[in-house]
Coordinates of N, CA and C in Angstrom, one line a residue:
X6 N 17.8 17.0 3.2 CA 16.4 17.3 3.3 C 15.9 18.1 2.2
X7 N 14.8 17.6 1.5 CA 14.3 18.4 0.4 C 13.4 19.5 1.0
X8 N 13.5 20.6 0.3 CA 12.8 21.9 0.8 C 11.4 22.0 0.4
X9 N 10.6 22.8 1.0 CA 9.2 23.1 0.7 C 9.1 23.7 -0.7
X10 N 10.2 24.3 -1.2 CA 10.1 24.9 -2.5 C 10.2 23.9 -3.6
X11 N 10.6 22.7 -3.3 CA 10.7 21.6 -4.2 C 9.4 20.9 -4.3
X12 N 8.6 21.0 -5.3 CA 7.2 20.4 -5.4 C 7.1 19.6 -6.6
X13 N 7.8 18.4 -6.6 CA 7.7 17.5 -7.8 C 6.2 17.1 -8.0
X14 N 5.9 16.7 -9.2 CA 4.6 16.2 -9.5 C 4.4 14.8 -8.9
X15 N 3.3 14.7 -8.2 CA 3.0 13.4 -7.6 C 1.7 12.8 -8.2
X16 N 1.8 11.6 -8.6 CA 0.6 10.9 -9.1 C 0.0 10.0 -8.0
X17 N -1.3 10.2 -7.7 CA -1.9 9.3 -6.8 C -2.9 8.4 -7.5
X18 N -2.8 7.1 -7.3 CA -3.6 6.1 -8.0 C -4.5 5.4 -7.0
X19 N -5.8 5.4 -7.3 CA -6.8 4.7 -6.5 C -7.4 3.5 -7.3
X20 N -7.2 2.3 -6.9 CA -7.8 1.1 -7.5 C -9.1 0.8 -6.7
X21 N -10.2 0.6 -7.4 CA -11.5 0.4 -6.7 C -12.3 -0.6 -7.4
X22 N -13.1 -1.4 -6.6 CA -14.1 -2.3 -7.2 C -15.2 -2.4 -6.2
X23 N -16.4 -2.0 -6.5 CA -17.6 -2.1 -5.7 C -17.3 -1.7 -4.2
X24 N -17.0 -0.4 -4.1 CA -16.7 0.2 -2.8 C -17.5 1.4 -2.5
X25 N -18.8 1.4 -2.8 CA -19.7 2.6 -2.7 C -19.7 3.2 -1.3
X26 N -19.5 2.4 -0.3 CA -19.6 2.9 1.1 C -18.4 3.7 1.5
X27 N -17.2 3.5 0.8 CA -16.0 4.0 1.3 C -15.2 4.9 0.3
X28 N -15.6 4.8 -1.0 CA -14.8 5.5 -2.0 C -14.8 7.0 -1.9
X29 N -15.8 7.5 -1.4 CA -15.9 9.0 -1.2 C -14.8 9.5 -0.2
X30 N -14.7 8.8 0.9 CA -13.6 9.1 1.9 C -12.2 9.1 1.2
X31 N -12.0 8.1 0.4 CA -10.7 8.0 -0.3 C -10.5 9.2 -1.2
X32 N -11.5 9.5 -2.0 CA -11.4 10.6 -3.0 C -11.2 11.9 -2.3
X33 N -12.0 12.2 -1.3 CA -11.9 13.5 -0.6 C -10.5 13.6 0.1
X34 N -9.9 12.5 0.6 CA -8.6 12.6 1.2 C -7.5 13.0 0.2
X35 N -7.7 12.7 -1.1 CA -6.8 13.0 -2.1 C -7.0 14.4 -2.6
X36 N -8.2 14.8 -3.0 CA -8.4 16.1 -3.6 C -8.3 17.2 -2.7
X37 N -8.3 16.9 -1.4 CA -8.2 18.0 -0.3 C -6.8 18.1 0.2
X38 N -5.8 17.4 -0.4 CA -4.4 17.4 0.1 C -3.9 18.9 0.2
X39 N -3.0 19.1 1.2 CA -2.4 20.4 1.3 C -1.3 20.6 0.2
X40 N -0.9 19.6 -0.4 CA 0.2 19.6 -1.4 C -0.6 19.9 -2.8
X41 N 0.0 20.8 -3.6 CA -0.8 21.3 -4.7 C -0.5 20.5 -6.0
X42 N 0.7 20.0 -6.2 CA 1.1 19.4 -7.5 C 0.8 17.9 -7.6
X43 N -0.5 17.6 -7.7 CA -1.0 16.2 -7.7 C -1.8 15.9 -8.9
X44 N -1.5 14.8 -9.5 CA -2.3 14.2 -10.6 C -3.0 13.0 -9.9
X45 N -4.3 12.9 -10.2 CA -5.1 11.9 -9.5 C -5.7 10.9 -10.6
X46 N -5.5 9.6 -10.4 CA -6.0 8.6 -11.4 C -6.8 7.6 -10.6
X47 N -8.0 7.3 -11.1 CA -8.8 6.3 -10.5 C -9.0 5.2 -11.5
X48 N -8.7 3.9 -11.1 CA -8.9 2.8 -11.9 C -10.0 1.9 -11.3
X49 N -11.1 1.8 -11.9 CA -12.2 1.0 -11.4 C -12.3 -0.3 -12.2
X50 N -12.6 -1.4 -11.5 CA -12.6 -2.7 -12.1 C -14.0 -3.1 -12.7
X51 N -14.9 -2.1 -12.9 CA -16.2 -2.4 -13.5 C -17.2 -2.5 -12.4
X52 N -17.2 -1.6 -11.5 CA -18.2 -1.6 -10.4 C -19.6 -1.6 -10.8
X53 N -20.5 -2.2 -10.0 CA -21.9 -2.3 -10.3 C -22.8 -1.8 -9.2
X54 N -22.1 -1.3 -8.1 CA -22.9 -1.1 -6.8 C -23.2 0.4 -6.5
X55 N -22.9 1.3 -7.5 CA -23.1 2.7 -7.2 C -21.8 3.5 -7.0
X56 N -20.6 2.7 -7.0 CA -19.3 3.4 -6.9 C -19.1 4.4 -8.0
X57 N -19.5 4.1 -9.2 CA -19.3 5.0 -10.4 C -20.1 6.3 -10.2
X58 N -21.2 6.2 -9.6 CA -22.0 7.4 -9.3 C -21.3 8.4 -8.4
X59 N -20.6 7.8 -7.4 CA -19.9 8.6 -6.4 C -18.7 9.2 -7.1
X60 N -17.9 8.5 -7.9 CA -16.8 9.0 -8.6 C -17.2 10.1 -9.6
X61 N -18.3 9.9 -10.2 CA -18.7 11.0 -11.2 C -19.0 12.3 -10.5
X62 N -19.3 12.3 -9.2 CA -19.5 13.5 -8.5 C -18.2 14.4 -8.4
X63 N -17.1 13.8 -8.6 CA -15.8 14.4 -8.4 C -14.9 14.4 -9.7
X64 N -15.5 14.2 -10.8 CA -14.7 14.0 -12.0 C -13.9 15.3 -12.3
X65 N -14.4 16.5 -12.0 CA -13.6 17.7 -12.3 C -12.3 17.7 -11.5
X66 N -12.2 17.0 -10.4 CA -11.0 17.0 -9.6 C -10.1 15.7 -9.9
X67 N -10.6 14.9 -10.8 CA -9.8 13.6 -11.1 C -9.2 13.8 -12.5
X68 N -7.9 13.5 -12.5 CA -7.2 13.7 -13.8 C -7.5 12.7 -14.8
X69 N -7.5 11.4 -14.4 CA -7.8 10.3 -15.4 C -8.7 9.3 -14.6
X70 N -9.7 8.8 -15.3 CA -10.6 7.8 -14.7 C -11.0 6.8 -15.8
X71 N -10.8 5.5 -15.5 CA -11.2 4.4 -16.4 C -12.0 3.4 -15.5
X72 N -13.0 2.8 -16.2 CA -13.8 1.8 -15.6 C -14.0 0.6 -16.6
X73 N -13.4 -0.5 -16.2 CA -13.4 -1.7 -17.1 C -13.0 -2.9 -16.3
X74 N -13.5 -4.1 -16.7 CA -13.1 -5.3 -16.0 C -11.6 -5.5 -16.0
X75 N -11.0 -6.0 -14.9 CA -9.6 -6.2 -14.8 C -9.3 -7.6 -14.2
X76 N -8.1 -7.9 -14.0 CA -7.7 -9.2 -13.5 C -7.2 -9.1 -12.0
X77 N -7.8 -8.1 -11.3 CA -7.5 -8.0 -9.9 C -6.7 -6.7 -9.6
X78 N -6.4 -6.5 -8.3 CA -5.7 -5.3 -7.8 C -4.4 -5.0 -8.5
X79 N -3.6 -6.0 -8.7 CA -2.3 -5.8 -9.3 C -2.5 -5.3 -10.8
X80 N -3.5 -5.8 -11.5 CA -3.8 -5.3 -12.8 C -4.2 -3.8 -12.8
X81 N -5.0 -3.5 -11.8 CA -5.4 -2.1 -11.6 C -4.2 -1.2 -11.3
X82 N -3.3 -1.7 -10.4 CA -2.0 -0.9 -10.2 C -1.3 -0.6 -11.5
X83 N -1.1 -1.7 -12.3 CA -0.3 -1.6 -13.5 C -1.0 -0.6 -14.5
X84 N -2.3 -0.6 -14.6 CA -3.0 0.3 -15.5 C -2.8 1.7 -15.0
X85 N -2.8 2.0 -13.7 CA -2.6 3.3 -13.2 C -1.2 3.8 -13.4
X86 N -0.2 3.0 -13.2 CA 1.2 3.3 -13.4 C 1.4 3.7 -14.8
X87 N 0.8 2.9 -15.8 CA 1.0 3.2 -17.2 C 0.5 4.6 -17.6
X88 N -0.5 5.1 -16.9 CA -1.1 6.4 -17.2 C -0.4 7.5 -16.4
X89 N 0.4 7.2 -15.4 CA 1.0 8.2 -14.5 C 2.0 9.0 -15.2
X90 N 2.0 10.3 -15.0 CA 3.0 11.3 -15.5 C 3.8 12.0 -14.4
X91 N 3.6 11.6 -13.1 CA 4.2 12.2 -12.0 C 5.6 11.7 -11.8
X92 N 6.4 12.5 -11.1 CA 7.8 12.1 -10.7 C 7.7 11.0 -9.6
X93 N 6.7 11.1 -8.8 CA 6.5 10.1 -7.7 C 5.1 9.5 -7.9
X94 N 4.9 8.3 -7.4 CA 3.6 7.6 -7.5 C 3.3 7.1 -6.1
X95 N 2.0 7.5 -5.7 CA 1.5 6.9 -4.4 C 0.2 6.2 -4.7
X96 N -0.1 5.2 -3.9 CA -1.4 4.4 -4.2 C -2.2 4.4 -2.9
X97 N -3.4 4.8 -3.0 CA -4.4 4.7 -1.9 C -5.7 4.2 -2.4
X98 N -6.1 3.0 -2.0 CA -7.2 2.3 -2.5 C -8.5 2.6 -1.7
X99 N -9.6 2.2 -2.3 CA -10.9 2.3 -1.5 C -10.7 1.5 -0.2
X100 N -11.3 2.0 0.8 CA -11.2 1.5 2.2 C -10.1 2.2 3.0
X101 N -9.2 2.8 2.2 CA -8.1 3.5 2.9 C -8.2 5.0 2.5
X102 N -7.5 5.9 3.3 CA -7.5 7.3 3.0 C -6.3 7.9 3.6
X103 N -5.9 9.1 3.1 CA -4.7 9.8 3.5 C -5.1 10.8 4.6
X104 N -4.1 11.0 5.5 CA -4.1 12.3 6.2 C -4.0 13.4 5.3
X105 N -4.6 14.6 5.6 CA -4.7 15.7 4.7 C -3.4 16.3 4.3
X106 N -2.4 16.1 5.1 CA -1.0 16.6 4.7 C -0.1 15.5 4.4
X107 N -0.6 14.3 4.0 CA 0.2 13.2 3.7 C 1.3 13.4 2.6
X108 N 0.8 13.9 1.5 CA 1.8 14.1 0.4 C 2.8 15.2 0.7
X109 N 2.4 16.2 1.3 CA 3.3 17.3 1.7 C 4.4 16.7 2.7
X110 N 4.0 15.9 3.7 CA 4.9 15.3 4.6 C 5.9 14.5 3.8
X111 N 5.5 13.6 2.9 CA 6.4 12.7 2.3 C 7.2 13.4 1.2
X112 N 6.8 14.4 0.7 CA 7.6 15.1 -0.3 C 8.6 16.1 0.3
X113 N 8.3 16.6 1.5 CA 9.1 17.6 2.2 C 10.1 17.0 3.2
X114 N 10.1 15.7 3.3 CA 11.1 15.0 4.2 C 11.8 13.9 3.4
X115 N 12.9 13.4 4.0 CA 13.8 12.5 3.3 C 14.9 13.2 2.6
X116 N 15.6 12.5 1.7 CA 16.7 13.1 1.0 C 16.6 12.9 -0.5
X117 N 17.5 13.6 -1.2 CA 17.4 13.6 -2.6 C 17.8 12.2 -3.2
X118 N 18.4 11.4 -2.4 CA 18.8 10.0 -2.9 C 17.7 9.0 -2.7
X119 N 16.6 9.3 -2.1 CA 15.5 8.4 -1.8 C 14.9 7.9 -3.1
X120 N 14.6 6.7 -3.3 CA 13.8 6.1 -4.4 C 12.4 5.8 -4.0
X121 N 12.3 5.5 -2.7 CA 11.0 5.2 -2.1 C 10.9 5.8 -0.7
X122 N 9.8 6.3 -0.3 CA 9.6 6.8 1.0 C 8.3 6.2 1.6
X123 N 8.4 5.7 2.8 CA 7.3 5.1 3.4 C 7.1 5.6 4.8
X124 N 5.9 5.5 5.4 CA 5.6 6.0 6.7 C 4.8 5.1 7.5
X125 N 3.9 5.6 8.4 CA 3.1 4.9 9.3 C 1.6 4.9 8.9
X126 N 0.9 3.8 9.2 CA -0.5 3.7 8.9 C -1.3 3.5 10.2
X127 N -2.5 4.1 10.3 CA -3.4 3.8 11.4 C -4.4 2.8 11.0
X128 N -4.4 1.7 11.6 CA -5.4 0.6 11.3 C -6.7 0.9 12.2
X129 N -7.8 0.8 11.5 CA -9.1 1.1 12.1 C -10.0 -0.2 12.1
X130 N -10.3 -0.8 13.3 CA -11.1 -2.0 13.4 C -12.6 -1.6 13.3
X131 N -13.4 -2.6 12.9 CA -14.9 -2.4 12.9 C -15.4 -2.0 14.3
X132 N -14.6 -2.5 15.3 CA -15.1 -2.2 16.7 C -14.6 -0.8 17.1
X133 N -14.0 0.0 16.3 CA -13.5 1.3 16.6 C -12.1 1.4 17.2
X134 N -11.5 0.2 17.4 CA -10.2 0.2 18.0 C -9.2 0.7 16.9
X135 N -8.2 1.5 17.3 CA -7.2 2.0 16.4 C -5.8 1.5 16.8
X136 N -4.9 1.2 15.9 CA -3.5 0.9 16.2 C -2.6 1.3 15.1
X137 N -1.6 2.1 15.4 CA -0.6 2.5 14.4 C 0.4 1.5 14.1
X138 N 0.7 1.3 12.8 CA 1.7 0.4 12.4 C 2.8 1.2 11.7
X139 N 4.0 1.0 12.1 CA 5.2 1.7 11.4 C 5.8 0.8 10.3
X140 N 6.2 1.4 9.2 CA 6.9 0.7 8.2 C 8.3 0.3 8.8
X141 N 8.6 -1.0 8.6 CA 9.9 -1.5 9.1 C 10.7 -2.0 7.9
X142 N 11.5 -1.1 7.4 CA 12.3 -1.4 6.2 C 13.2 -2.5 6.4
X143 N 13.8 -2.6 7.5 CA 14.8 -3.7 7.8 C 14.2 -5.1 8.0
X144 N 12.8 -5.1 8.1 CA 12.1 -6.4 8.2 C 11.6 -6.9 6.9
X145 N 11.9 -6.3 5.8 CA 11.2 -6.6 4.6 C 11.3 -8.1 4.2
X146 N 12.5 -8.7 4.4 CA 12.6 -10.2 4.1 C 11.6 -11.1 4.7
X147 N 11.0 -10.6 5.9 CA 10.1 -11.5 6.7 C 8.7 -11.3 6.3
X148 N 8.3 -10.4 5.4 CA 7.0 -10.2 5.1 C 6.8 -8.7 4.7
X149 N 5.5 -8.3 4.4 CA 5.3 -7.0 3.9 C 5.2 -6.0 5.1
X150 N 6.3 -5.7 5.7 CA 6.4 -4.8 6.8 C 6.6 -3.4 6.4
X151 N 6.4 -3.1 5.2 CA 6.3 -1.7 4.7 C 4.9 -1.5 4.4
X152 N 4.3 -0.4 4.9 CA 2.9 -0.1 4.7 C 2.6 0.5 3.4
X153 N 2.2 -0.3 2.4 CA 2.1 0.1 1.0 C 1.3 1.4 0.9
X154 N 0.1 1.6 1.5 CA -0.6 2.9 1.3 C 0.1 4.1 1.8
X155 N 1.2 4.0 2.5 CA 2.0 5.2 2.9 C 3.1 5.4 2.0
X156 N 3.3 4.6 1.0 CA 4.5 4.7 0.2 C 4.4 5.6 -1.0
X157 N 5.5 6.3 -1.3 CA 5.6 7.1 -2.6 C 6.9 6.6 -3.2
X158 N 6.8 6.2 -4.5 CA 7.9 5.6 -5.3 C 8.1 6.4 -6.5
X159 N 9.4 6.7 -6.8 CA 9.8 7.4 -8.0 C 9.3 6.5 -9.2
X160 N 8.8 7.2 -10.3 CA 8.3 6.5 -11.4 C 9.4 5.7 -12.1
X161 N 10.6 6.1 -12.1 CA 11.7 5.4 -12.8 C 12.0 4.0 -12.1
X162 N 11.6 3.9 -10.8 CA 11.7 2.7 -10.1 C 10.8 1.6 -10.7
X163 N 9.6 2.0 -11.0 CA 8.7 1.1 -11.7 C 9.2 0.7 -13.1
X164 N 9.7 1.7 -13.7 CA 10.2 1.5 -15.1 C 11.3 0.5 -15.1
X165 N 12.1 0.4 -14.0 CA 13.2 -0.5 -14.0 C 12.9 -1.9 -13.4
X166 N 11.9 -1.9 -12.5 CA 11.5 -3.2 -11.8 C 10.4 -3.9 -12.5
X167 N 9.6 -3.3 -13.4 CA 8.6 -3.9 -14.1 C 7.2 -3.8 -13.4
X168 N 6.3 -4.6 -13.8 CA 4.9 -4.5 -13.4 C 4.6 -5.3 -12.1
X169 N 3.5 -5.0 -11.4 CA 3.0 -5.9 -10.3 C 2.6 -7.2 -10.9
X170 N 2.8 -8.3 -10.2 CA 2.5 -9.6 -10.6 C 1.0 -9.9 -10.5
X171 N 0.3 -10.0 -11.6 CA -1.2 -10.2 -11.5 C -1.6 -11.6 -11.0
X172 N -0.7 -12.5 -10.9 CA -1.0 -13.8 -10.4 C -1.1 -13.8 -8.9
X173 N -0.6 -12.7 -8.2 CA -0.7 -12.6 -6.8 C -2.0 -11.7 -6.4
X174 N -2.8 -12.2 -5.5 CA -4.0 -11.4 -5.2 C -3.9 -10.6 -3.9
X175 N -2.9 -10.9 -3.1 CA -2.6 -10.1 -1.8 C -1.2 -9.6 -1.8
X176 N -0.2 -10.5 -2.0 CA 1.2 -10.2 -1.8 C 1.9 -9.6 -3.0
X177 N 1.2 -9.0 -3.9 CA 1.8 -8.4 -5.0 C 2.7 -7.2 -4.6
X178 N 2.3 -6.5 -3.5 CA 3.2 -5.4 -3.1 C 4.5 -5.9 -2.4
X179 N 4.4 -7.1 -1.7 CA 5.5 -7.7 -1.1 C 6.5 -8.1 -2.2
X180 N 6.0 -8.7 -3.2 CA 6.8 -9.1 -4.3 C 7.5 -7.9 -5.0
X181 N 6.8 -6.8 -5.1 CA 7.3 -5.6 -5.8 C 8.4 -5.0 -4.9
X182 N 8.2 -5.0 -3.6 CA 9.2 -4.3 -2.7 C 10.4 -5.1 -2.5
X183 N 10.3 -6.5 -2.6 CA 11.6 -7.3 -2.6 C 12.3 -7.0 -3.9
X184 N 11.6 -6.9 -5.0 CA 12.3 -6.5 -6.3 C 13.0 -5.2 -6.2
X185 N 12.3 -4.2 -5.6 CA 12.9 -2.9 -5.4 C 14.1 -3.0 -4.5
X186 N 14.0 -3.7 -3.4 CA 15.2 -3.8 -2.5 C 16.4 -4.5 -3.2
X187 N 16.1 -5.6 -3.9 CA 17.3 -6.3 -4.5 C 17.7 -5.8 -5.8
X188 N 17.1 -4.8 -6.3 CA 17.6 -4.0 -7.4 C 18.4 -2.8 -6.9
X189 N 18.6 -2.7 -5.6 CA 19.5 -1.7 -5.0 C 18.9 -0.3 -4.8
X190 N 17.6 -0.2 -4.9 CA 17.0 1.1 -4.7 C 16.9 1.5 -3.2
X191 N 17.0 2.8 -2.9 CA 17.0 3.3 -1.6 C 15.6 3.5 -1.0
X192 N 15.3 2.8 0.1 CA 14.0 2.9 0.7 C 14.1 3.7 2.0
X193 N 13.5 4.8 2.1 CA 13.6 5.7 3.3 C 12.3 5.6 4.1
X194 N 12.5 5.6 5.5 CA 11.4 5.6 6.4 C 11.2 7.0 7.0
X195 N 9.9 7.5 6.9 CA 9.5 8.8 7.5 C 8.6 8.5 8.6
X196 N 8.9 8.9 9.8 CA 8.2 8.6 11.0 C 7.0 9.6 11.2
X197 N 5.9 9.3 10.4 CA 4.7 10.1 10.4 C 3.5 9.2 10.0
X198 N 2.4 9.5 10.6 CA 1.2 8.8 10.2 C 0.5 9.5 9.0
X199 N 0.6 8.8 7.8 CA 0.2 9.4 6.6 C -1.1 8.8 6.0
X200 N -1.5 7.6 6.5 CA -2.6 6.9 5.9 C -3.4 6.2 6.9
X201 N -4.6 5.9 6.6 CA -5.6 5.1 7.5 C -6.2 4.0 6.7
X202 N -6.4 2.8 7.4 CA -6.9 1.6 6.7 C -8.0 1.0 7.5
X203 N -9.1 0.7 6.9 CA -10.2 -0.1 7.5 C -9.8 -1.6 7.5
X204 N -9.9 -2.2 8.6 CA -9.5 -3.6 8.7 C -10.6 -4.6 8.2
X205 N -11.1 -4.5 7.0 CA -12.0 -5.4 6.5 C -11.9 -5.6 5.0
X206 N -10.7 -5.4 4.5 CA -10.4 -5.6 3.1 C -9.8 -6.9 2.7
X207 N -9.4 -7.1 1.5 CA -8.9 -8.4 1.0 C -7.5 -8.7 1.7
X208 N -6.7 -7.7 2.0 CA -5.4 -7.9 2.6 C -5.5 -8.4 4.0
X209 N -6.8 -8.5 4.6 CA -6.9 -9.0 5.9 C -7.3 -10.5 6.0
X210 N -7.2 -11.2 4.9 CA -7.3 -12.6 4.8 C -5.9 -13.2 5.1
X211 N -5.6 -13.4 6.4 CA -4.3 -13.6 6.9 C -3.7 -15.0 6.4
X212 N -4.6 -16.0 6.3 CA -4.1 -17.3 5.8 C -3.6 -17.2 4.4
X213 N -4.4 -16.6 3.5 CA -4.0 -16.5 2.1 C -2.8 -15.6 2.0
X214 N -2.7 -14.6 2.9 CA -1.6 -13.6 2.8 C -0.3 -14.4 3.2
X215 N -0.3 -15.2 4.2 CA 0.9 -15.9 4.6 C 1.3 -16.9 3.5
X216 N 0.4 -17.6 2.9 CA 0.7 -18.5 1.8 C 1.4 -17.8 0.6
X217 N 0.8 -16.6 0.3 CA 1.3 -15.9 -0.9 C 2.7 -15.3 -0.5
X218 N 2.9 -14.9 0.7 CA 4.2 -14.3 1.2 C 5.3 -15.4 1.1
X219 N 4.9 -16.7 1.4 CA 5.9 -17.8 1.3 C 6.3 -18.0 -0.1
X220 N 5.3 -17.9 -1.0 CA 5.6 -18.1 -2.4 C 6.5 -17.0 -2.9
X221 N 6.3 -15.8 -2.5 CA 7.2 -14.7 -2.9 C 8.6 -14.8 -2.3
X222 N 8.7 -15.3 -1.0 CA 10.0 -15.5 -0.4 C 10.8 -16.6 -1.2
X223 N 10.1 -17.7 -1.6 CA 10.8 -18.7 -2.4 C 11.3 -18.1 -3.7
X224 N 10.6 -17.2 -4.2 CA 11.0 -16.5 -5.5 C 12.2 -15.7 -5.4
X225 N 12.4 -15.0 -4.3 CA 13.4 -13.9 -4.2 C 14.6 -14.3 -3.2
X226 N 14.3 -15.1 -2.2 CA 15.3 -15.3 -1.2 C 16.0 -16.7 -1.3
X227 N 17.3 -16.7 -1.0 CA 18.1 -18.0 -1.1 C 18.7 -18.3 0.2
X228 N 19.0 -19.6 0.4 CA 19.8 -20.1 1.5 C 19.3 -19.7 2.8
X229 N 20.2 -19.2 3.7 CA 19.9 -18.8 5.1 C 18.8 -17.7 5.1
X230 N 18.9 -16.8 4.2 CA 17.9 -15.7 4.1 C 16.5 -16.3 4.0
X231 N 16.3 -17.3 3.1 CA 15.0 -17.9 2.9 C 14.6 -18.7 4.1
X232 N 15.5 -19.5 4.7 CA 15.2 -20.3 5.9 C 14.7 -19.4 7.0
X233 N 15.5 -18.4 7.3 CA 15.1 -17.5 8.4 C 13.7 -16.8 8.2
X234 N 13.4 -16.5 6.9 CA 12.2 -15.8 6.6 C 11.0 -16.8 6.7
X235 N 11.3 -18.1 6.2 CA 10.3 -19.1 6.3 C 9.9 -19.4 7.8
X236 N 11.0 -19.6 8.6 CA 10.8 -19.9 10.0 C 10.0 -18.8 10.7
X237 N 10.4 -17.5 10.4 CA 9.7 -16.4 11.0 C 8.2 -16.4 10.6
X238 N 7.9 -16.7 9.3 CA 6.6 -16.7 8.8 C 5.8 -17.8 9.5
X239 N 6.4 -19.0 9.6 CA 5.7 -20.2 10.2 C 5.4 -19.9 11.7
X240 N 6.3 -19.3 12.4 CA 6.1 -19.0 13.9 C 5.0 -17.9 14.0
X241 N 5.0 -17.0 13.1 CA 4.0 -15.9 13.1 C 2.6 -16.5 12.8
X242 N 2.5 -17.4 11.9 CA 1.2 -18.1 11.7 C 0.7 -18.8 12.9
X243 N 1.6 -19.5 13.6 CA 1.2 -20.2 14.9 C 0.7 -19.2 15.9
X244 N 1.4 -18.1 16.0 CA 1.0 -17.0 16.9 C -0.4 -16.5 16.6
X245 N -0.6 -16.2 15.4 CA -1.9 -15.7 15.0 C -3.0 -16.7 15.2
X246 N -2.7 -18.0 15.0 CA -3.7 -19.0 15.1 C -4.1 -19.4 16.5
X247 N -3.1 -19.5 17.4 CA -3.3 -20.0 18.7 C -3.2 -19.0 19.9
X248 N -2.4 -18.0 19.7 CA -2.1 -17.1 20.9 C -2.6 -15.7 20.8
X249 N -2.6 -15.2 19.6 CA -2.9 -13.7 19.4 C -4.3 -13.4 19.3
X250 N -4.8 -12.5 20.2 CA -6.2 -12.0 20.1 C -6.1 -10.6 19.6
X251 N -6.5 -10.4 18.3 CA -6.3 -9.1 17.7 C -7.4 -8.1 18.2
X252 N -7.0 -7.1 18.8 CA -8.0 -6.1 19.3 C -8.8 -5.4 18.2
X253 N -8.2 -5.4 17.0 CA -8.9 -4.8 15.9 C -10.1 -5.6 15.4
X254 N -10.1 -6.9 15.8 CA -11.2 -7.8 15.4 C -12.0 -8.4 16.6
X255 N -11.8 -7.7 17.7 CA -12.5 -8.1 19.0 C -13.5 -7.2 19.4
X256 N -14.7 -7.7 19.7 CA -15.8 -6.8 20.1 C -15.4 -6.1 21.5
X257 N -15.5 -4.8 21.4 CA -15.2 -4.0 22.6 C -16.4 -3.9 23.5
X258 N -16.2 -3.9 24.8 CA -17.3 -3.8 25.8 C -17.8 -2.4 25.8

């Protein structure tokens, strides 16, 4: 267990594009963290809706900020990582926000051998319904069962595994985590709710998500591992299409 006296530098990266309604919640959740040794980087993709005006209100609390056209979320991730100087890197995008003690929890738990730490996320539906999802490290072959906004990754992991794949628009994190797993890095699970996510972002396009996940599986998995993951993904798509009524997307009475 790492002690409270151990306060490694943590870089938080926010990638944003035209999120004027939500970016302030994200920023406030970072700059008000109970953990003190934080570097905050915002990478904007060239917003035109007032997002920049909100960001400018907090520039004194933001370490680095750039705004320029990019090639999508993965490109923004890569730009942020290239600027990061922290020992650990976390990513929290517009539409998502941290619990106020998120960084403290993730830095003060786990062990010295951890390369990645991940926790639980609370999903928030437009109807007000909430559901907690736990990161399931052992399920990683079957899809992105690690909650990316809850993750903190040592910078040297990125240095060894390379950049996020900009050809992927949703499953770039699944691809990255399979690369992390099969490069032998230690992924630890911390049972705590450290982030919140509104269920109306790009990652909620479930059809596109499943197709991209299959492409990533073909890239990294072989033989029986690939067949089992393909079958699980196929059955899961059938469940979503015909049987599952998601309470996060259902109008409450």
